[in-house]
mmCIF file of C-alpha atoms in Angstrom:
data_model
loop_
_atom_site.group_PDB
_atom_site.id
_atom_site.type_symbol
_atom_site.label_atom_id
_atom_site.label_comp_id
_atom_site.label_asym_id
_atom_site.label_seq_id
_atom_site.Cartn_x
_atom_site.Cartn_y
_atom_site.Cartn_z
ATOM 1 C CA UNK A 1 0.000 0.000 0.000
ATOM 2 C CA UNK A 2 3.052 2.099 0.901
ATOM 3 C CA UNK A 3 4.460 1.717 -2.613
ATOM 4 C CA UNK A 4 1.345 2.346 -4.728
ATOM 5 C CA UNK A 5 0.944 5.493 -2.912
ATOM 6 C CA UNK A 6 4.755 6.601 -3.454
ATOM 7 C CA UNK A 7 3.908 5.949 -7.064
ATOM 8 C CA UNK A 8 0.850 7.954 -7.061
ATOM 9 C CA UNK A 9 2.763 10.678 -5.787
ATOM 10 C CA UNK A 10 5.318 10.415 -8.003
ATOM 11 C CA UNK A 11 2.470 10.375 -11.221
ATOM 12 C CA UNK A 12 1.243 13.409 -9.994
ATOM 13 C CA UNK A 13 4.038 15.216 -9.325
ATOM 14 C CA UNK A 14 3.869 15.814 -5.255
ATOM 15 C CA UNK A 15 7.049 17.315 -3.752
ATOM 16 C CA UNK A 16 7.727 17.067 -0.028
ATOM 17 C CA UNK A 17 8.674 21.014 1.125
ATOM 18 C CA UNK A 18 9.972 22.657 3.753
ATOM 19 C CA UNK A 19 9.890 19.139 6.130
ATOM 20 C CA UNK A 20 10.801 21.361 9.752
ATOM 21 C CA UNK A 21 8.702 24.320 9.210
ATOM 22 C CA UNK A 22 6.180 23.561 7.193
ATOM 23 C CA UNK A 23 5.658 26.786 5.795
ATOM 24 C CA UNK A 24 2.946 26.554 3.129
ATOM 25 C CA UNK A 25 0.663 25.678 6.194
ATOM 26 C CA UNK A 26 1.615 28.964 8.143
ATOM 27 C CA UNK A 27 -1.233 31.415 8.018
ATOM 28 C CA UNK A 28 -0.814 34.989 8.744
ATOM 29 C CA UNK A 29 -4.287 37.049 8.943
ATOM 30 C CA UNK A 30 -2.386 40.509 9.147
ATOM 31 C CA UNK A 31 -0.352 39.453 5.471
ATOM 32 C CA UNK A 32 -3.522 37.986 4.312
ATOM 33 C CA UNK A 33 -5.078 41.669 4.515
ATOM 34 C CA UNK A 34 -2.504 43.259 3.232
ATOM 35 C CA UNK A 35 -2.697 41.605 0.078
ATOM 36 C CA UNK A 36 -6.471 41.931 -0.085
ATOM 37 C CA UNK A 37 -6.245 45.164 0.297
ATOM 38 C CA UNK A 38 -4.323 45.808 -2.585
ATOM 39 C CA UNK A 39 -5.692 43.890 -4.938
ATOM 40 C CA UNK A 40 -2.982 43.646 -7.578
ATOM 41 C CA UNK A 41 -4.880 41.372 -9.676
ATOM 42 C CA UNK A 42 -7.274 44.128 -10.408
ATOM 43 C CA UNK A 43 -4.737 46.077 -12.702
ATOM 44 C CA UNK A 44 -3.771 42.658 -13.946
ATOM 45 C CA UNK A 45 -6.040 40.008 -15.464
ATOM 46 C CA UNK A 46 -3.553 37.732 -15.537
ATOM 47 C CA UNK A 47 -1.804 38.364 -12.036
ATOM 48 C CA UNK A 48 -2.260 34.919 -11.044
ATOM 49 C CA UNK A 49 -0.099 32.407 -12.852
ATOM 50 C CA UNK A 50 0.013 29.473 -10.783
ATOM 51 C CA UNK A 51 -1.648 26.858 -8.047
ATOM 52 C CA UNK A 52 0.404 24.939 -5.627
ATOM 53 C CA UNK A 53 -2.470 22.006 -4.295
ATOM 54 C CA UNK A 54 -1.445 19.882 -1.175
ATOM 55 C CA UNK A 55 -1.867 16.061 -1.692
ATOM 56 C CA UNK A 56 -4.782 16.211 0.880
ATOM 57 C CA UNK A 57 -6.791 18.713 -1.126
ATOM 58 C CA UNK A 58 -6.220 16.554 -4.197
ATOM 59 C CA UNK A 59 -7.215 13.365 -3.183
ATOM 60 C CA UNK A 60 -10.112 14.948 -1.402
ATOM 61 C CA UNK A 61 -11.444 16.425 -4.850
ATOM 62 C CA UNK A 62 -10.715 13.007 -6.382
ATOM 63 C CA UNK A 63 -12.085 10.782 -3.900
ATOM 64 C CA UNK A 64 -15.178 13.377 -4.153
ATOM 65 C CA UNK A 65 -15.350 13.670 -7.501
ATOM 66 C CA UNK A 66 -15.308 9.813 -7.904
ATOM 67 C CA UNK A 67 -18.121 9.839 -5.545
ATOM 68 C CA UNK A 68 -20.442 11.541 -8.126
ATOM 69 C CA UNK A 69 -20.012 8.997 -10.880
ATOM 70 C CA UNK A 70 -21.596 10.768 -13.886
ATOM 71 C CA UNK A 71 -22.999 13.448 -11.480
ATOM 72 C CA UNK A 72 -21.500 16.868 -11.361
ATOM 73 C CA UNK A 73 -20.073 17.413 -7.793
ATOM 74 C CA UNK A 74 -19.268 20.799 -6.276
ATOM 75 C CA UNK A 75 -16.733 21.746 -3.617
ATOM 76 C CA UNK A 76 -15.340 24.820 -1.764
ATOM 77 C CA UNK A 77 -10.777 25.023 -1.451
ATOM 78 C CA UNK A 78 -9.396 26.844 1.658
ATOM 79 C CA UNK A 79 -5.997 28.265 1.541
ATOM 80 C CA UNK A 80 -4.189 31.312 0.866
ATOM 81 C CA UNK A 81 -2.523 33.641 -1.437
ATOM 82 C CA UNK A 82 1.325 34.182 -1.878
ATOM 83 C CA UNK A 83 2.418 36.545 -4.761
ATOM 84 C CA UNK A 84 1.303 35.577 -7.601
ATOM 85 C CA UNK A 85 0.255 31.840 -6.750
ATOM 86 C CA UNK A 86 -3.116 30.290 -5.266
ATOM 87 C CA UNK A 87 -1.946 27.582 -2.172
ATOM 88 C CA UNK A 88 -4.670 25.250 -1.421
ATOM 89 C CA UNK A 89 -4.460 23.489 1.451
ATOM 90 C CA UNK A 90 -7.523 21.696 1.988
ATOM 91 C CA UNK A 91 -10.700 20.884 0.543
ATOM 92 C CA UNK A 92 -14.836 19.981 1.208
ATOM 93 C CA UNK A 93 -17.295 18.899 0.068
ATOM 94 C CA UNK A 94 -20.832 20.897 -0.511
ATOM 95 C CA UNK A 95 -24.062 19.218 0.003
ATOM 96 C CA UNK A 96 -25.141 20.587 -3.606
ATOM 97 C CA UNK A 97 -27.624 18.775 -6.748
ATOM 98 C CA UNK A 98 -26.004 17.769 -9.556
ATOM 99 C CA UNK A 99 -26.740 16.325 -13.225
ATOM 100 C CA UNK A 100 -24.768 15.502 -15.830
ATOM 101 C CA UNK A 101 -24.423 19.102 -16.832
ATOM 102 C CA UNK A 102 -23.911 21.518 -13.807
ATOM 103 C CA UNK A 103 -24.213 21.338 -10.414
ATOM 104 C CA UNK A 104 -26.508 23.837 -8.178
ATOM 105 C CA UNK A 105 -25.320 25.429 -4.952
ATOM 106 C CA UNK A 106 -28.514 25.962 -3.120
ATOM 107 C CA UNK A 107 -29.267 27.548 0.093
ATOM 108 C CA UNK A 108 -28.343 24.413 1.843
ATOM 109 C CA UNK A 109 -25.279 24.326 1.154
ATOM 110 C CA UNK A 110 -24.558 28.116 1.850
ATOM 111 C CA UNK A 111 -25.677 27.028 5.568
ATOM 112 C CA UNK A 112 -23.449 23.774 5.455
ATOM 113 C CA UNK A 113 -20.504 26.362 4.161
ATOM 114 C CA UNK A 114 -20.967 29.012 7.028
ATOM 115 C CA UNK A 115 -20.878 26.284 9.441
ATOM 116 C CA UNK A 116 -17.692 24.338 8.320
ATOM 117 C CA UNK A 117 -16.010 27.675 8.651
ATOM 118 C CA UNK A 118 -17.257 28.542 12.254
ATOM 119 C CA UNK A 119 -15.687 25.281 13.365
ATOM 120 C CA UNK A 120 -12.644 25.763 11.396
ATOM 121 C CA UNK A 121 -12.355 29.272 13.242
ATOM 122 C CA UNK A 122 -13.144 27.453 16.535
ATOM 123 C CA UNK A 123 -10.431 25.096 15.950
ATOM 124 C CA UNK A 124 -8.126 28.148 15.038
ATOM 125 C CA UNK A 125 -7.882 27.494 11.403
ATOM 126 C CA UNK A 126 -8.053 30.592 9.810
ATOM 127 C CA UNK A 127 -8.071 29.969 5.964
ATOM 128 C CA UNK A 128 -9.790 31.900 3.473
ATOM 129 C CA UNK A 129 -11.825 30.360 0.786
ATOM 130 C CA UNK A 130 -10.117 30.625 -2.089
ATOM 131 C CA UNK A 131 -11.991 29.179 -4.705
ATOM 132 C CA UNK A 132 -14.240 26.479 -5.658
ATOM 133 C CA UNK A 133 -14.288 23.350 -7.565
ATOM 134 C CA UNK A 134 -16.513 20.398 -9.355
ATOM 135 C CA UNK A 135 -16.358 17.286 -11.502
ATOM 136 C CA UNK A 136 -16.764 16.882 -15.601
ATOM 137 C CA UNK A 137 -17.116 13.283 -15.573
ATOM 138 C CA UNK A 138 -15.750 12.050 -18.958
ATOM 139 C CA UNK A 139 -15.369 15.571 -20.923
ATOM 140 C CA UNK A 140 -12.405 16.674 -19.528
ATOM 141 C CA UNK A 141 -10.975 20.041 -17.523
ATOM 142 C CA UNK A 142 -12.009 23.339 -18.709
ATOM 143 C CA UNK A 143 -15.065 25.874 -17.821
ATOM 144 C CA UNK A 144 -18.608 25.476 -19.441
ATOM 145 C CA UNK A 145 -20.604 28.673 -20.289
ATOM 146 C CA UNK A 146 -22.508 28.062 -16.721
ATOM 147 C CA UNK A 147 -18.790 27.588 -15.012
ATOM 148 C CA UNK A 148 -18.162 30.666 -16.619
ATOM 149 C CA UNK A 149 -20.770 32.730 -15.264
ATOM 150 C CA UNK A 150 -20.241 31.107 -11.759
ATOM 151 C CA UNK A 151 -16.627 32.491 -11.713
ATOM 152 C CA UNK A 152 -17.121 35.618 -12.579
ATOM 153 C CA UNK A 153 -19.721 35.911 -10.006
ATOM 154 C CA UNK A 154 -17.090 34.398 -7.322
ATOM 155 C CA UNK A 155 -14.286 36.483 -8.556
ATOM 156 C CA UNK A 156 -16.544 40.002 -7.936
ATOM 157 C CA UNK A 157 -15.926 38.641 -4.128
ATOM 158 C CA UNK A 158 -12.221 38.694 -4.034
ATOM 159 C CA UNK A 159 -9.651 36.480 -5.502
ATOM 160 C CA UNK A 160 -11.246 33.203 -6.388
ATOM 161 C CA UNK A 161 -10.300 30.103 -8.251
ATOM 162 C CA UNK A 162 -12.041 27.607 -10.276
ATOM 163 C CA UNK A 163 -10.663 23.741 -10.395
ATOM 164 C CA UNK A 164 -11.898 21.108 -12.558
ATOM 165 C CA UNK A 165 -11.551 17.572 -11.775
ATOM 166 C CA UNK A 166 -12.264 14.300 -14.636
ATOM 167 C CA UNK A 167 -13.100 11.582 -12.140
ATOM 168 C CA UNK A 168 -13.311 9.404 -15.367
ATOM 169 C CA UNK A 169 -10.335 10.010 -17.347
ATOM 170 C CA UNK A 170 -8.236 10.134 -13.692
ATOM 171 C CA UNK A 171 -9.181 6.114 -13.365
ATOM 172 C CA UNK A 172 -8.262 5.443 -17.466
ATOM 173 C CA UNK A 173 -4.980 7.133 -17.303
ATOM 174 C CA UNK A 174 -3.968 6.490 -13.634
ATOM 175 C CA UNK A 175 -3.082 10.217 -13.198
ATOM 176 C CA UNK A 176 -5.258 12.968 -11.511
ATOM 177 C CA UNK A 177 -6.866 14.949 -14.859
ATOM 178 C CA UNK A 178 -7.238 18.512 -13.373
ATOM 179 C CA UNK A 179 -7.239 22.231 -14.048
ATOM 180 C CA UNK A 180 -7.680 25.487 -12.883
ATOM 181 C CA UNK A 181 -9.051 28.778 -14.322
ATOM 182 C CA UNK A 182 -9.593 32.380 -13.783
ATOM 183 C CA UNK A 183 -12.015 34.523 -15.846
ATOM 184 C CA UNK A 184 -11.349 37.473 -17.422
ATOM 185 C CA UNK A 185 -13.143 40.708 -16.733
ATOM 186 C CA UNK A 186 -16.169 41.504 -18.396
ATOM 187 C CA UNK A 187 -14.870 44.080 -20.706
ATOM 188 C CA UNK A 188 -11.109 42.779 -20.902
ATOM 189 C CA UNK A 189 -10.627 41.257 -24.437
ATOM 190 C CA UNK A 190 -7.440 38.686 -24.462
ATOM 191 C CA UNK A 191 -4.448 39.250 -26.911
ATOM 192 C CA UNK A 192 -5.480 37.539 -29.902
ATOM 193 C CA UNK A 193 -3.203 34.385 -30.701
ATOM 194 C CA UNK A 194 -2.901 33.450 -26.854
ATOM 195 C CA UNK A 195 -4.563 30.264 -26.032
ATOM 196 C CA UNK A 196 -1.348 27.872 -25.510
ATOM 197 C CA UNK A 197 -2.985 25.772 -23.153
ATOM 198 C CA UNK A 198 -2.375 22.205 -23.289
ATOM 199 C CA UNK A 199 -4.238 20.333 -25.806
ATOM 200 C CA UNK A 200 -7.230 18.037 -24.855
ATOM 201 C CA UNK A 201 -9.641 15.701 -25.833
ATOM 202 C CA UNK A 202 -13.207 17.381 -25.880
ATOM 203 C CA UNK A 203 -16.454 15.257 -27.087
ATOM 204 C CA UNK A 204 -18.530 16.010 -29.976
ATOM 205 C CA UNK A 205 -21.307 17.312 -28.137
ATOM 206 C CA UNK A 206 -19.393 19.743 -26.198
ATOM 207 C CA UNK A 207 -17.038 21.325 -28.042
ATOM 208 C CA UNK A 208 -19.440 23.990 -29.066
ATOM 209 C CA UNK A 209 -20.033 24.989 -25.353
ATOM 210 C CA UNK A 210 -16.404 24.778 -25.403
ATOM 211 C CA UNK A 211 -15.298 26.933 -27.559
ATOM 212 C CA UNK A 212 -17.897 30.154 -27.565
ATOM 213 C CA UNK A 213 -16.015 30.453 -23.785
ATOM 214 C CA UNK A 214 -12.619 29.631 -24.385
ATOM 215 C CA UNK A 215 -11.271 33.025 -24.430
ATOM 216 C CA UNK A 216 -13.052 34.287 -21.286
ATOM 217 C CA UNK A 217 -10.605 32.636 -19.358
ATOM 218 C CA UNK A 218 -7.140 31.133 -18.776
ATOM 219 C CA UNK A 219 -5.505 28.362 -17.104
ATOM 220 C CA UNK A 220 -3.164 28.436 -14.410
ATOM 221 C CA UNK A 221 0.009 25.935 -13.734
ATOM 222 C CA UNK A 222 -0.735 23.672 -11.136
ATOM 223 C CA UNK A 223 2.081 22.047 -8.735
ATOM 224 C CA UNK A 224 1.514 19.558 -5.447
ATOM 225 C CA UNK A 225 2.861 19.570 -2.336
ATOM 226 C CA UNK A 226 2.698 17.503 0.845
ATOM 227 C CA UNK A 227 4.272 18.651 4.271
ATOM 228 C CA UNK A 228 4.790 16.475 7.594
ATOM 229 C CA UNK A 229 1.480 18.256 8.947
ATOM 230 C CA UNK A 230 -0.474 16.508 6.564
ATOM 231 C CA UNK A 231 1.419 12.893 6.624
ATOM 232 C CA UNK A 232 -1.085 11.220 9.042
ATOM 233 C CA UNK A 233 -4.119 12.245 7.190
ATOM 234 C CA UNK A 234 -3.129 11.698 3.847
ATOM 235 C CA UNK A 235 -2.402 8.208 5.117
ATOM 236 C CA UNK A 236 -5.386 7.634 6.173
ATOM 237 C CA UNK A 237 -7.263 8.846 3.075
ATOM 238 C CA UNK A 238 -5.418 6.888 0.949
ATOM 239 C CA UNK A 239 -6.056 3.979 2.759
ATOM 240 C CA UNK A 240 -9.654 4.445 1.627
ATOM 241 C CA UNK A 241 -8.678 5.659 -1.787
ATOM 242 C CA UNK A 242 -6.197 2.351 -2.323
ATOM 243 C CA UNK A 243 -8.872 0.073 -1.341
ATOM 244 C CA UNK A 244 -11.952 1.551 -4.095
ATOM 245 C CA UNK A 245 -8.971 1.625 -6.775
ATOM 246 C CA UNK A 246 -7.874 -1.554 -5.981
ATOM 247 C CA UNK A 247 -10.763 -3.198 -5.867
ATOM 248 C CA UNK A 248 -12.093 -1.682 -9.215
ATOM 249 C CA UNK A 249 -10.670 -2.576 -12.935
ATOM 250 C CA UNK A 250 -10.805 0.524 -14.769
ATOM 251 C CA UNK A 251 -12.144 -1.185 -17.894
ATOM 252 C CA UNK A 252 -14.891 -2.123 -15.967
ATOM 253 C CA UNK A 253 -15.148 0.841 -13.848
ATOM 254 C CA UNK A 254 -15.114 3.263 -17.055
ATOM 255 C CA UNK A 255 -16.933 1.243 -19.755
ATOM 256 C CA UNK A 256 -19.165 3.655 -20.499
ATOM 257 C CA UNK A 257 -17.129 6.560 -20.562
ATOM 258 C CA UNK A 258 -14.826 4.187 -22.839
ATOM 259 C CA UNK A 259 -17.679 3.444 -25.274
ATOM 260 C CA UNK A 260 -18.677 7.116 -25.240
ATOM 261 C CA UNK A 261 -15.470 7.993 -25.742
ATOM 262 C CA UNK A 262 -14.863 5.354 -29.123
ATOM 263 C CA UNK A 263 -18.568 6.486 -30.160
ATOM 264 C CA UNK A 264 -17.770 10.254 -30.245
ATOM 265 C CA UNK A 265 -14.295 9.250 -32.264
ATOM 266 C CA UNK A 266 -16.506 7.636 -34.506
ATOM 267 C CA UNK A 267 -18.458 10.758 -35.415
ATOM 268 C CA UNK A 268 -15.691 12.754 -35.316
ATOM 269 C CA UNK A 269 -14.080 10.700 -38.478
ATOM 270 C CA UNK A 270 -17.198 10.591 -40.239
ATOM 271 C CA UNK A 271 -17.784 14.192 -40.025
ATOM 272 C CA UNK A 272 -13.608 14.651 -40.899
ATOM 273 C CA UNK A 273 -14.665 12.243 -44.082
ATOM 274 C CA UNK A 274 -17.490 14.656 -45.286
ATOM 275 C CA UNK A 275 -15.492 17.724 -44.722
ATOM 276 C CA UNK A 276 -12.494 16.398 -46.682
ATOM 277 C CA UNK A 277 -14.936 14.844 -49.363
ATOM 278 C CA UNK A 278 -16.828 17.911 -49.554
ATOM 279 C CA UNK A 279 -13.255 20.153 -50.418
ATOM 280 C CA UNK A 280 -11.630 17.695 -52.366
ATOM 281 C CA UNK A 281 -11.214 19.436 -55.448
ATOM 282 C CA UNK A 282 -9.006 22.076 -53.655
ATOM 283 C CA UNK A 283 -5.660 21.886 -52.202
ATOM 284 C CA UNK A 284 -5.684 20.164 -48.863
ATOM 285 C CA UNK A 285 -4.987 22.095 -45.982
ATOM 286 C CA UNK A 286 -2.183 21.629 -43.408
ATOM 287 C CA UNK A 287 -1.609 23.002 -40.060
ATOM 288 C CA UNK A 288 -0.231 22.257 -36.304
ATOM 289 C CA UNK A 289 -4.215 21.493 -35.298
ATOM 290 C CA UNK A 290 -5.725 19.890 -38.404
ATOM 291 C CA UNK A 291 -9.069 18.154 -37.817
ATOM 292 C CA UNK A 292 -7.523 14.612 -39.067
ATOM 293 C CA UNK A 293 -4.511 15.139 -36.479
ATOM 294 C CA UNK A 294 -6.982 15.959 -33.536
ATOM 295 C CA UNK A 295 -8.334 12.873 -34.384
ATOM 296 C CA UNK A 296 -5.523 11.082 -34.743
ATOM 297 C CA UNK A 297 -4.470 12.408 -30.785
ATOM 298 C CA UNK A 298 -7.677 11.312 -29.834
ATOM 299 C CA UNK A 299 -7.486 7.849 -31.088
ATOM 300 C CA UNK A 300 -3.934 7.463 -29.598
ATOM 301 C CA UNK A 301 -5.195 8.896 -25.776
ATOM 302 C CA UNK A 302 -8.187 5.888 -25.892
ATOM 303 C CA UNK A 303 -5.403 3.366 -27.019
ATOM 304 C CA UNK A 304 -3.464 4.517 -23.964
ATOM 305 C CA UNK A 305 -5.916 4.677 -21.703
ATOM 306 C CA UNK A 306 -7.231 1.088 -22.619
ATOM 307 C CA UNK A 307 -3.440 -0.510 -22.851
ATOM 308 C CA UNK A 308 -3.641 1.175 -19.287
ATOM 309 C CA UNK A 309 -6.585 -0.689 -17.835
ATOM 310 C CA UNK A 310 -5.070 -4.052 -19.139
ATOM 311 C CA UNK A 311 -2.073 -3.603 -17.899
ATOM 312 C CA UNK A 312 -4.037 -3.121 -14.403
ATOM 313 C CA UNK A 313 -5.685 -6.042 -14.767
ATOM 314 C CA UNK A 314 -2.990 -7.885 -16.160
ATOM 315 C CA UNK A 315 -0.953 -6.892 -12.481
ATOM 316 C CA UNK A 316 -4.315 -7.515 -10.003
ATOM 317 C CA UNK A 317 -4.458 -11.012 -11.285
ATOM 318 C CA UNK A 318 -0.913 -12.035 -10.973
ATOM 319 C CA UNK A 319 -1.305 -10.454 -7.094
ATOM 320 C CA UNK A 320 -4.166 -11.603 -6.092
ATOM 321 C CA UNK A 321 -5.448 -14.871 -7.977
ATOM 322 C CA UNK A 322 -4.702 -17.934 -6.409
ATOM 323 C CA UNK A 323 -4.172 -15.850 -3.170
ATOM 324 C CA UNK A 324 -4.544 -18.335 -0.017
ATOM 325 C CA UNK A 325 -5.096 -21.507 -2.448
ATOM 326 C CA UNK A 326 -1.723 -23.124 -1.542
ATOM 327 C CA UNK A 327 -2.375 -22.830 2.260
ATOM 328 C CA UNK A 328 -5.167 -24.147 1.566
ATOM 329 C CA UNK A 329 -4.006 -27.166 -0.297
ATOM 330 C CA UNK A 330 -1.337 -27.372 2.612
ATOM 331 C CA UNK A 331 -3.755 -27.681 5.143
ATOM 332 C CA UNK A 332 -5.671 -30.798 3.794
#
């Protein structure tokens, strides 16, 4: 147990820092203010360039977001700012209804909010809120045209971020798909050509949604930490998060977001075959991000992520069938 979760934090990246201090965890209310007050990232839309996430806060969002299965989950991140950076610390849950759309934050979970934070206060934990986050089972990290609207409501409150977690794609590739995103102002409009955000795999029926938002907001960098504060609990969590993924075979777990996934590539060529059929009397186009080599991306990420899930499956039975049979045969 020990070594898978080395290995997940080695996928994902999680540094041990400052061991004897712990500094990241060190809150100071009167610093805190100071850079409230002077709200740099109001002359700047792009002030904030990156997100440092401790390991609790992660697997809290993916143990949550796993929860939801094709529901949309919702969350609220404590934490802090330093300079230019967003440092989450910790996570929860909201007691929110979701589809397989959007989630809504009703007035329970305002109540359930207030209340978490009076007993963090009473147990002299004074971190902020510093953003929020929720699930896209299946379609991947980035902000809807609702997500949109949410953040730029959040961000007229003070310095807010927006995470995105795949619960689905984390158990195909074995690696915790996130993001997170700030919104531009209203009336800012982004330099044109900027947009070189990673590239991703978006379905068919959401790529419209995804691209009339696009450029009303950016992605930051994201980087994990764990300290010695956090050791015990993280342990403890991942006891519970080693046991569902150990349990589970991520073909099995994900078939449907495997078939939806090969079903949407499907379209996706025949729509690439009409396009090119319809223009073939012209010269062929070529670019970096031609239709046929999106495609051709996306085919290659479901081959992974399936070679993935064998490969799982391929290890689980080697450890664990026959397990207890030859003491068994001893004992008779």
């Amino acid at each position: 147990m020990e070594a898978s979760q080395k290995a997940w934090e080695l996928e994902n990246a999680i540094k041990l820092v400052d061991p004897h201090r712990d500094a990241l965890y060190a809150y100071e209310d009167a610093e805190q203010k100071i850079i409230r007050d002077d709200e740099p990232w109001k002359r700047d839309p792009h002030y904030f360039k990156n997100v440092r996430i401790s390991a609790v806060a992660l697997l809290k969002m993916v143990m949550h977001a796993r929860s939801g299965g094709s529901l949309e989950v919702m969350g609220l991140m404590q934490g802090k700012l330093a300079g230019d950076t967003f440092i989450v610390t910790d996570a929860f849950r909201l007691p929110v209804e979701g589809t397989e759309t959007r989630v809504n934050a009703g007035d329970e979970a305002n109540e359930y909010m207030i209340q978490y934070l009076e007993l963090c206060r009473a147990n002299n934990r004074e971190e902020n809120i510093v953003g929020w986050y929720h699930s896209h089972p299946g379609y991947g990290c980035w902000l809807s045209g609702i997500d949109v609207d949410t953040q730029i409501a959040q961000q007229l409150q003070g310095p807010m971020l927006a995470v995105v977690v795949d619960p689905d794609r984390t158990i195909s590739a074995g690696k915790v798909e996130i993001g997170a995103f700030r919104t531009f102002p209203p009336d800012y409009k982004p330099p044109s050509g900027r947009g070189g955000d990673e590239y991703q795999t978006i379905p068919l029926s959401k790529i419209e949604d995804f691209g009339a938002h696009a450029s009303q907001y950016y992605s930051l960098e994201i980087t994990h930490f764990k300290s010695s504060l956090d050791s015990h609990l993280l342990e403890l969590l991942w006891n519970k998060y080693w046991v569902s993924t150990i349990s589970q075979s991520p073909l099995f777990t994900n078939r449907d977001y495997s078939n939806k996934q090969m079903l949407d590539l499907s379209h996706k060529i025949r729509n690439a075959q009409l396009q090119f059929t319809a223009l073939r009397p012209g010269p062929v186009r070529s670019g970096k991000d031609t239709q046929l080599e999106k495609i051709v991306r996306d085919s290659n990420k479901i081959t992974s992520e399936e070679l993935t899930g064998l490969l799982a499956g391929e290890i689980k039975e080697r450890l664990f069938n026959g397990v207890g049979t030859a003491k068994g045969r001893g004992s008779s």
